[in-house]
PDB file of C-alpha atoms in Angstrom:
ATOM      1  CA  MET A 632     -38.205  63.871 -42.176  1.00 64.00           C
ATOM      2  CA  THR A 633     -34.596  62.981 -43.105  1.00 85.00           C
ATOM      3  CA  ILE A 634     -33.691  59.290 -42.827  1.00 92.00           C
ATOM      4  CA  ARG A 635     -30.170  58.480 -44.045  1.00 94.00           C
ATOM      5  CA  PHE A 636     -28.408  55.187 -44.279  1.00 96.00           C
ATOM      6  CA  VAL A 637     -25.178  55.095 -42.200  1.00 96.00           C
ATOM      7  CA  GLU A 638     -23.539  51.690 -42.380  1.00 97.00           C
ATOM      8  CA  SER A 639     -24.034  47.861 -42.300  1.00 98.00           C
ATOM      9  CA  SER A 640     -22.231  45.201 -40.385  1.00 98.00           C
ATOM     10  CA  LYS A 641     -22.639  41.531 -39.463  1.00 98.00           C
ATOM     11  CA  LEU A 642     -24.647  40.637 -36.381  1.00 98.00           C
ATOM     12  CA  PRO A 643     -24.121  37.068 -35.022  1.00 98.00           C
ATOM     13  CA  THR A 644     -27.093  36.022 -32.870  1.00 97.00           C
ATOM     14  CA  PRO A 645     -28.414  32.761 -31.301  1.00 96.00           C
ATOM     15  CA  TRP A 646     -30.748  32.524 -34.370  1.00 96.00           C
ATOM     16  CA  GLY A 647     -27.945  32.832 -36.833  1.00 96.00           C
ATOM     17  CA  MET A 648     -25.996  35.576 -38.710  1.00 97.00           C
ATOM     18  CA  PHE A 649     -27.941  38.802 -39.540  1.00 98.00           C
ATOM     19  CA  VAL A 650     -26.736  41.919 -41.211  1.00 98.00           C
ATOM     20  CA  MET A 651     -27.456  45.089 -39.236  1.00 98.00           C
ATOM     21  CA  HIS A 652     -28.179  48.252 -41.235  1.00 98.00           C
ATOM     22  CA  GLY A 653     -28.112  51.468 -39.340  1.00 98.00           C
ATOM     23  CA  PHE A 654     -30.220  54.559 -40.275  1.00 97.00           C
ATOM     24  CA  SER A 655     -30.209  58.036 -38.703  1.00 96.00           C
ATOM     25  CA  ASP A 656     -33.308  60.156 -38.366  1.00 93.00           C
ATOM     26  CA  ASP A 657     -31.594  63.553 -38.265  1.00 89.00           C
ATOM     27  CA  SER A 658     -34.854  65.489 -37.744  1.00 86.00           C
ATOM     28  CA  LEU A 659     -35.627  63.778 -34.504  1.00 86.00           C
ATOM     29  CA  ASP A 660     -32.092  62.683 -33.452  1.00 88.00           C
ATOM     30  CA  LYS A 661     -32.978  59.118 -33.433  1.00 92.00           C
ATOM     31  CA  GLU A 662     -31.309  55.947 -34.726  1.00 95.00           C
ATOM     32  CA  HIS A 663     -33.017  52.989 -36.165  1.00 96.00           C
ATOM     33  CA  VAL A 664     -31.788  49.627 -37.356  1.00 97.00           C
ATOM     34  CA  VAL A 665     -32.872  46.929 -39.777  1.00 98.00           C
ATOM     35  CA  LEU A 666     -31.771  43.295 -39.382  1.00 98.00           C
ATOM     36  CA  THR A 667     -31.766  41.278 -42.579  1.00 98.00           C
ATOM     37  CA  MET A 668     -30.999  37.721 -43.301  1.00 98.00           C
ATOM     38  CA  GLY A 669     -30.453  36.295 -46.817  1.00 96.00           C
ATOM     39  CA  GLU A 670     -31.188  38.079 -50.142  1.00 95.00           C
ATOM     40  CA  VAL A 671     -34.065  40.580 -49.576  1.00 96.00           C
ATOM     41  CA  SER A 672     -33.697  42.699 -52.589  1.00 93.00           C
ATOM     42  CA  ASP A 673     -34.759  40.088 -55.241  1.00 92.00           C
ATOM     43  CA  GLY A 674     -38.237  41.370 -55.626  1.00 89.00           C
ATOM     44  CA  GLU A 675     -40.045  38.525 -53.755  1.00 94.00           C
ATOM     45  CA  PRO A 676     -42.085  39.354 -50.732  1.00 96.00           C
ATOM     46  CA  VAL A 677     -39.891  39.543 -47.582  1.00 97.00           C
ATOM     47  CA  LEU A 678     -40.919  37.803 -44.255  1.00 97.00           C
ATOM     48  CA  ALA A 679     -40.672  40.868 -41.935  1.00 96.00           C
ATOM     49  CA  ARG A 680     -41.457  42.249 -38.458  1.00 96.00           C
ATOM     50  CA  VAL A 681     -41.843  45.927 -37.780  1.00 95.00           C
ATOM     51  CA  HIS A 682     -40.859  46.147 -34.126  1.00 95.00           C
ATOM     52  CA  SER A 683     -41.051  49.249 -32.008  1.00 93.00           C
ATOM     53  CA  GLU A 684     -38.341  49.490 -29.387  1.00 94.00           C
ATOM     54  CA  CYS A 685     -39.388  48.205 -25.941  1.00 93.00           C
ATOM     55  CA  LEU A 686     -36.459  48.477 -23.541  1.00 95.00           C
ATOM     56  CA  THR A 687     -38.419  46.934 -20.656  1.00 93.00           C
ATOM     57  CA  GLY A 688     -39.567  44.007 -22.753  1.00 92.00           C
ATOM     58  CA  ASP A 689     -36.763  43.506 -25.229  1.00 94.00           C
ATOM     59  CA  ALA A 690     -33.777  43.942 -22.870  1.00 94.00           C
ATOM     60  CA  LEU A 691     -35.143  43.751 -19.274  1.00 94.00           C
ATOM     61  CA  PHE A 692     -37.389  40.712 -19.668  1.00 92.00           C
ATOM     62  CA  SER A 693     -40.493  42.574 -18.555  1.00 91.00           C
ATOM     63  CA  MET A 694     -43.543  40.395 -18.398  1.00 88.00           C
ATOM     64  CA  ARG A 695     -45.982  43.423 -18.622  1.00 85.00           C
ATOM     65  CA  CYS A 696     -45.963  43.099 -22.353  1.00 84.00           C
ATOM     66  CA  ASP A 697     -45.326  40.477 -25.080  1.00 85.00           C
ATOM     67  CA  CYS A 698     -42.593  42.579 -26.978  1.00 89.00           C
ATOM     68  CA  GLY A 699     -39.542  40.542 -26.030  1.00 92.00           C
ATOM     69  CA  PRO A 700     -41.081  37.125 -26.936  1.00 91.00           C
ATOM     70  CA  GLN A 701     -42.335  38.702 -30.238  1.00 91.00           C
ATOM     71  CA  LEU A 702     -38.919  40.006 -31.171  1.00 95.00           C
ATOM     72  CA  GLN A 703     -37.279  36.703 -30.499  1.00 95.00           C
ATOM     73  CA  ALA A 704     -40.063  34.703 -32.146  1.00 94.00           C
ATOM     74  CA  ALA A 705     -39.555  36.881 -35.319  1.00 96.00           C
ATOM     75  CA  MET A 706     -35.813  36.360 -35.423  1.00 97.00           C
ATOM     76  CA  HIS A 707     -36.451  32.543 -34.887  1.00 96.00           C
ATOM     77  CA  LYS A 708     -39.089  32.444 -37.778  1.00 96.00           C
ATOM     78  CA  ILE A 709     -36.670  34.317 -40.147  1.00 97.00           C
ATOM     79  CA  SER A 710     -33.824  31.993 -39.192  1.00 97.00           C
ATOM     80  CA  ILE A 711     -35.919  28.994 -40.187  1.00 96.00           C
ATOM     81  CA  VAL A 712     -36.643  30.201 -43.648  1.00 96.00           C
ATOM     82  CA  GLY A 713     -33.213  31.837 -44.003  1.00 97.00           C
ATOM     83  CA  ARG A 714     -34.619  35.122 -45.317  1.00 97.00           C
ATOM     84  CA  GLY A 715     -36.263  38.174 -43.857  1.00 98.00           C
ATOM     85  CA  ALA A 716     -36.076  41.553 -42.164  1.00 98.00           C
ATOM     86  CA  ILE A 717     -36.714  43.080 -38.841  1.00 98.00           C
ATOM     87  CA  PHE A 718     -37.290  46.777 -38.726  1.00 97.00           C
ATOM     88  CA  TYR A 719     -36.333  47.961 -35.208  1.00 97.00           C
ATOM     89  CA  LEU A 720     -37.836  51.402 -34.710  1.00 95.00           C
ATOM     90  CA  ARG A 721     -36.854  53.685 -31.789  1.00 94.00           C
ATOM     91  CA  GLN A 722     -40.431  54.471 -30.829  1.00 90.00           C
ATOM     92  CA  GLU A 723     -40.498  53.382 -27.220  1.00 88.00           C
ATOM     93  CA  GLY A 724     -43.832  53.099 -25.396  1.00 82.00           C
ATOM     94  CA  ARG A 725     -45.924  53.369 -28.597  1.00 78.00           C
ATOM     95  CA  GLY A 726     -44.073  56.636 -29.327  1.00 82.00           C
ATOM     96  CA  ILE A 727     -44.235  58.397 -26.016  1.00 89.00           C
ATOM     97  CA  GLY A 728     -40.775  57.624 -24.895  1.00 90.00           C
ATOM     98  CA  LEU A 729     -39.275  55.653 -22.062  1.00 92.00           C
ATOM     99  CA  LEU A 730     -39.856  58.006 -19.097  1.00 94.00           C
ATOM    100  CA  ASN A 731     -43.357  58.718 -20.092  1.00 91.00           C
ATOM    101  CA  LYS A 732     -43.788  54.923 -20.551  1.00 91.00           C
ATOM    102  CA  ILE A 733     -42.742  54.579 -16.846  1.00 94.00           C
ATOM    103  CA  LYS A 734     -45.244  57.201 -15.891  1.00 92.00           C
ATOM    104  CA  ALA A 735     -47.870  55.226 -17.814  1.00 90.00           C
ATOM    105  CA  TYR A 736     -46.842  52.107 -16.007  1.00 90.00           C
ATOM    106  CA  HIS A 737     -47.352  53.860 -12.691  1.00 93.00           C
ATOM    107  CA  LEU A 738     -50.971  54.793 -13.781  1.00 92.00           C
ATOM    108  CA  GLN A 739     -51.410  51.087 -14.771  1.00 89.00           C
ATOM    109  CA  ASP A 740     -50.243  50.111 -11.345  1.00 91.00           C
ATOM    110  CA  CYS A 741     -53.136  52.198  -9.973  1.00 91.00           C
ATOM    111  CA  GLY A 742     -55.702  50.499 -12.209  1.00 89.00           C
ATOM    112  CA  ALA A 743     -55.636  52.223 -15.638  1.00 87.00           C
ATOM    113  CA  ASP A 744     -55.274  50.203 -18.816  1.00 83.00           C
ATOM    114  CA  THR A 745     -52.505  50.986 -21.433  1.00 80.00           C
ATOM    115  CA  VAL A 746     -54.818  53.264 -23.424  1.00 85.00           C
ATOM    116  CA  GLU A 747     -56.238  55.102 -20.469  1.00 87.00           C
ATOM    117  CA  ALA A 748     -52.782  55.592 -19.065  1.00 88.00           C
ATOM    118  CA  ASN A 749     -51.534  57.251 -22.237  1.00 86.00           C
ATOM    119  CA  GLU A 750     -54.589  59.444 -22.452  1.00 89.00           C
ATOM    120  CA  GLN A 751     -54.228  60.560 -18.834  1.00 91.00           C
ATOM    121  CA  LEU A 752     -50.773  61.663 -19.691  1.00 90.00           C
ATOM    122  CA  GLY A 753     -52.090  63.634 -22.698  1.00 89.00           C
ATOM    123  CA  PHE A 754     -51.081  61.281 -25.406  1.00 88.00           C
ATOM    124  CA  GLY A 755     -52.917  59.326 -28.052  1.00 81.00           C
ATOM    125  CA  ALA A 756     -53.334  55.564 -27.607  1.00 76.00           C
ATOM    126  CA  ASP A 757     -50.632  54.933 -30.215  1.00 80.00           C
ATOM    127  CA  MET A 758     -48.245  57.794 -31.260  1.00 80.00           C
ATOM    128  CA  ARG A 759     -46.050  55.729 -33.611  1.00 83.00           C
ATOM    129  CA  ASP A 760     -45.151  57.029 -37.074  1.00 87.00           C
ATOM    130  CA  TYR A 761     -44.400  54.267 -39.682  1.00 89.00           C
ATOM    131  CA  SER A 762     -43.553  56.764 -42.431  1.00 88.00           C
ATOM    132  CA  ILE A 763     -39.996  56.446 -41.413  1.00 90.00           C
ATOM    133  CA  LEU A 764     -39.994  52.884 -42.839  1.00 93.00           C
ATOM    134  CA  LYS A 765     -40.178  54.028 -46.462  1.00 93.00           C
ATOM    135  CA  PRO A 766     -36.596  55.317 -46.894  1.00 94.00           C
ATOM    136  CA  MET A 767     -35.310  52.114 -45.230  1.00 95.00           C
ATOM    137  CA  LEU A 768     -37.302  49.825 -47.482  1.00 95.00           C
ATOM    138  CA  ASP A 769     -36.260  51.853 -50.519  1.00 94.00           C
ATOM    139  CA  HIS A 770     -32.647  51.671 -49.530  1.00 96.00           C
ATOM    140  CA  LEU A 771     -32.920  47.888 -49.144  1.00 97.00           C
ATOM    141  CA  ASN A 772     -34.890  47.600 -52.407  1.00 95.00           C
ATOM    142  CA  ILE A 773     -37.716  45.797 -50.540  1.00 95.00           C
ATOM    143  CA  HIS A 774     -41.154  46.342 -52.298  1.00 92.00           C
ATOM    144  CA  ALA A 775     -43.423  43.698 -50.621  1.00 95.00           C
ATOM    145  CA  LEU A 776     -43.661  42.223 -47.156  1.00 96.00           C
ATOM    146  CA  LYS A 777     -45.106  39.176 -45.595  1.00 96.00           C
ATOM    147  CA  LEU A 778     -45.700  40.893 -42.293  1.00 96.00           C
ATOM    148  CA  MET A 779     -45.678  39.199 -38.919  1.00 95.00           C
ATOM    149  CA  THR A 780     -48.189  41.268 -36.928  1.00 92.00           C
ATOM    150  CA  ASN A 781     -51.633  41.134 -35.253  1.00 86.00           C
ATOM    151  CA  ASN A 782     -52.085  44.823 -35.633  1.00 85.00           C
ATOM    152  CA  PRO A 783     -54.323  45.694 -38.584  1.00 86.00           C
ATOM    153  CA  ARG A 784     -53.550  49.446 -38.165  1.00 84.00           C
ATOM    154  CA  LYS A 785     -49.896  48.649 -38.835  1.00 88.00           C
ATOM    155  CA  VAL A 786     -50.984  46.927 -42.107  1.00 90.00           C
ATOM    156  CA  THR A 787     -53.097  49.799 -43.196  1.00 90.00           C
ATOM    157  CA  ALA A 788     -50.343  52.358 -42.430  1.00 89.00           C
ATOM    158  CA  LEU A 789     -47.764  50.616 -44.554  1.00 92.00           C
ATOM    159  CA  GLU A 790     -50.277  50.018 -47.333  1.00 92.00           C
ATOM    160  CA  ASP A 791     -51.197  53.699 -47.351  1.00 91.00           C
ATOM    161  CA  MET A 792     -47.530  54.481 -47.974  1.00 88.00           C
ATOM    162  CA  GLY A 793     -47.579  52.268 -51.061  1.00 90.00           C
ATOM    163  CA  ILE A 794     -45.893  49.266 -49.443  1.00 91.00           C
ATOM    164  CA  LYS A 795     -47.377  45.997 -50.626  1.00 93.00           C
ATOM    165  CA  ILE A 796     -48.381  43.623 -47.844  1.00 95.00           C
ATOM    166  CA  ALA A 797     -48.508  40.302 -49.552  1.00 94.00           C
ATOM    167  CA  GLU A 798     -49.640  38.566 -46.367  1.00 92.00           C
ATOM    168  CA  ARG A 799     -50.356  39.150 -42.784  1.00 92.00           C
ATOM    169  CA  ILE A 800     -48.915  36.460 -40.652  1.00 91.00           C
ATOM    170  CA  PRO A 801     -50.296  36.131 -37.157  1.00 86.00           C
ATOM    171  CA  HIS A 802     -47.596  36.543 -34.603  1.00 77.00           C
ATOM    172  CA  GLN A 803     -48.881  35.496 -31.218  1.00 71.00           C
ATOM    173  CA  THR A 804     -46.522  34.584 -28.241  1.00 69.00           C
ATOM    174  CA  GLY A 805     -45.651  35.706 -24.821  1.00 57.00           C
ATOM    175  CA  ARG A 806     -49.021  35.607 -22.872  1.00 68.00           C
ATOM    176  CA  ASN A 807     -48.602  35.330 -19.231  1.00 73.00           C
ATOM    177  CA  PRO A 808     -50.612  36.352 -16.076  1.00 73.00           C
ATOM    178  CA  HIS A 809     -48.838  39.783 -15.782  1.00 67.00           C
ATOM    179  CA  ASN A 810     -49.844  40.875 -19.437  1.00 60.00           C
ATOM    180  CA  ALA A 811     -53.367  39.420 -19.649  1.00 61.00           C
ATOM    181  CA  LYS A 812     -55.011  42.888 -19.287  1.00 59.00           C
ATOM    182  CA  TYR A 813     -52.587  44.485 -21.599  1.00 56.00           C
ATOM    183  CA  LEU A 814     -53.346  41.971 -24.318  1.00 59.00           C
ATOM    184  CA  GLU A 815     -57.122  42.313 -23.726  1.00 66.00           C
ATOM    185  CA  THR A 816     -56.730  46.060 -24.223  1.00 63.00           C
ATOM    186  CA  LYS A 817     -54.893  45.504 -27.371  1.00 54.00           C
ATOM    187  CA  LYS A 818     -57.720  43.314 -28.734  1.00 53.00           C
ATOM    188  CA  GLY A 819     -60.581  45.419 -27.448  1.00 57.00           C
ATOM    189  CA  LYS A 820     -59.418  49.065 -27.802  1.00 49.00           C
ATOM    190  CA  LEU A 821     -56.728  48.802 -30.449  1.00 51.00           C
ATOM    191  CA  GLY A 822     -58.248  46.132 -32.703  1.00 56.00           C
ATOM    192  CA  HIS A 823     -55.438  43.630 -32.705  1.00 55.00           C
ATOM    193  CA  LEU A 824     -56.380  40.268 -34.288  1.00 55.00           C
ATOM    194  CA  PHE A 825     -55.905  37.337 -32.131  1.00 54.00           C
ATOM    195  CA  GLU A 826     -56.492  33.858 -33.496  1.00 61.00           C
ATOM    196  CA  ASP A 827     -57.576  32.546 -30.118  1.00 51.00           C
ATOM    197  CA  ASP A 828     -57.284  33.445 -26.491  1.00 43.00           C
ATOM    198  CA  SER A 829     -54.220  31.345 -25.586  1.00 40.00           C
ATOM    199  CA  GLU A 830     -51.619  33.446 -27.126  1.00 39.00           C
ATOM    200  CA  SER A 831     -51.482  37.162 -28.225  1.00 37.00           C
ATOM    201  CA  LYS A 832     -50.229  40.018 -30.490  1.00 35.00           C
TER     202      LYS A 832
END
């Protein structure tokens, strides 16, 4: 694995001015970005979201998942406190890629849940690799996170890499009639922690 820093630039957004840091994963020919706001290298735990790319949810406003609302909510929460980081990882479809994700969506249209669809295609339920985060965190001199997530496996994966999780902050938003089954599968099969049944991930 070779993750190298490329460049940083300003990124004005509806939630304020972020700095966008570009990283290249030369071994997999993928590009990742980190958005930061405020001073994140002062040693204090950083409010953060580790967000896997979801073209359908983030850019095309799909209601099949809660990814787009989660990304926007994370940017909003960071803007309120004026300090934080969003790690945007190019791991579409829990790591199976965009076209395989469309195949999985077709299987879901036929009645499979998200886990069953992945497995019918020959993939694991979640193929994401969070080890790519370590070089990015090291470059930004971030050593501890206040992580916005409902996924305990994500917390464990980061802690296993030696990243301190000072706090897990529930991050529930985006429930709608189209993603109710998706969210129940997250809870029942992937162990996501939902504070109640009104909102999710």
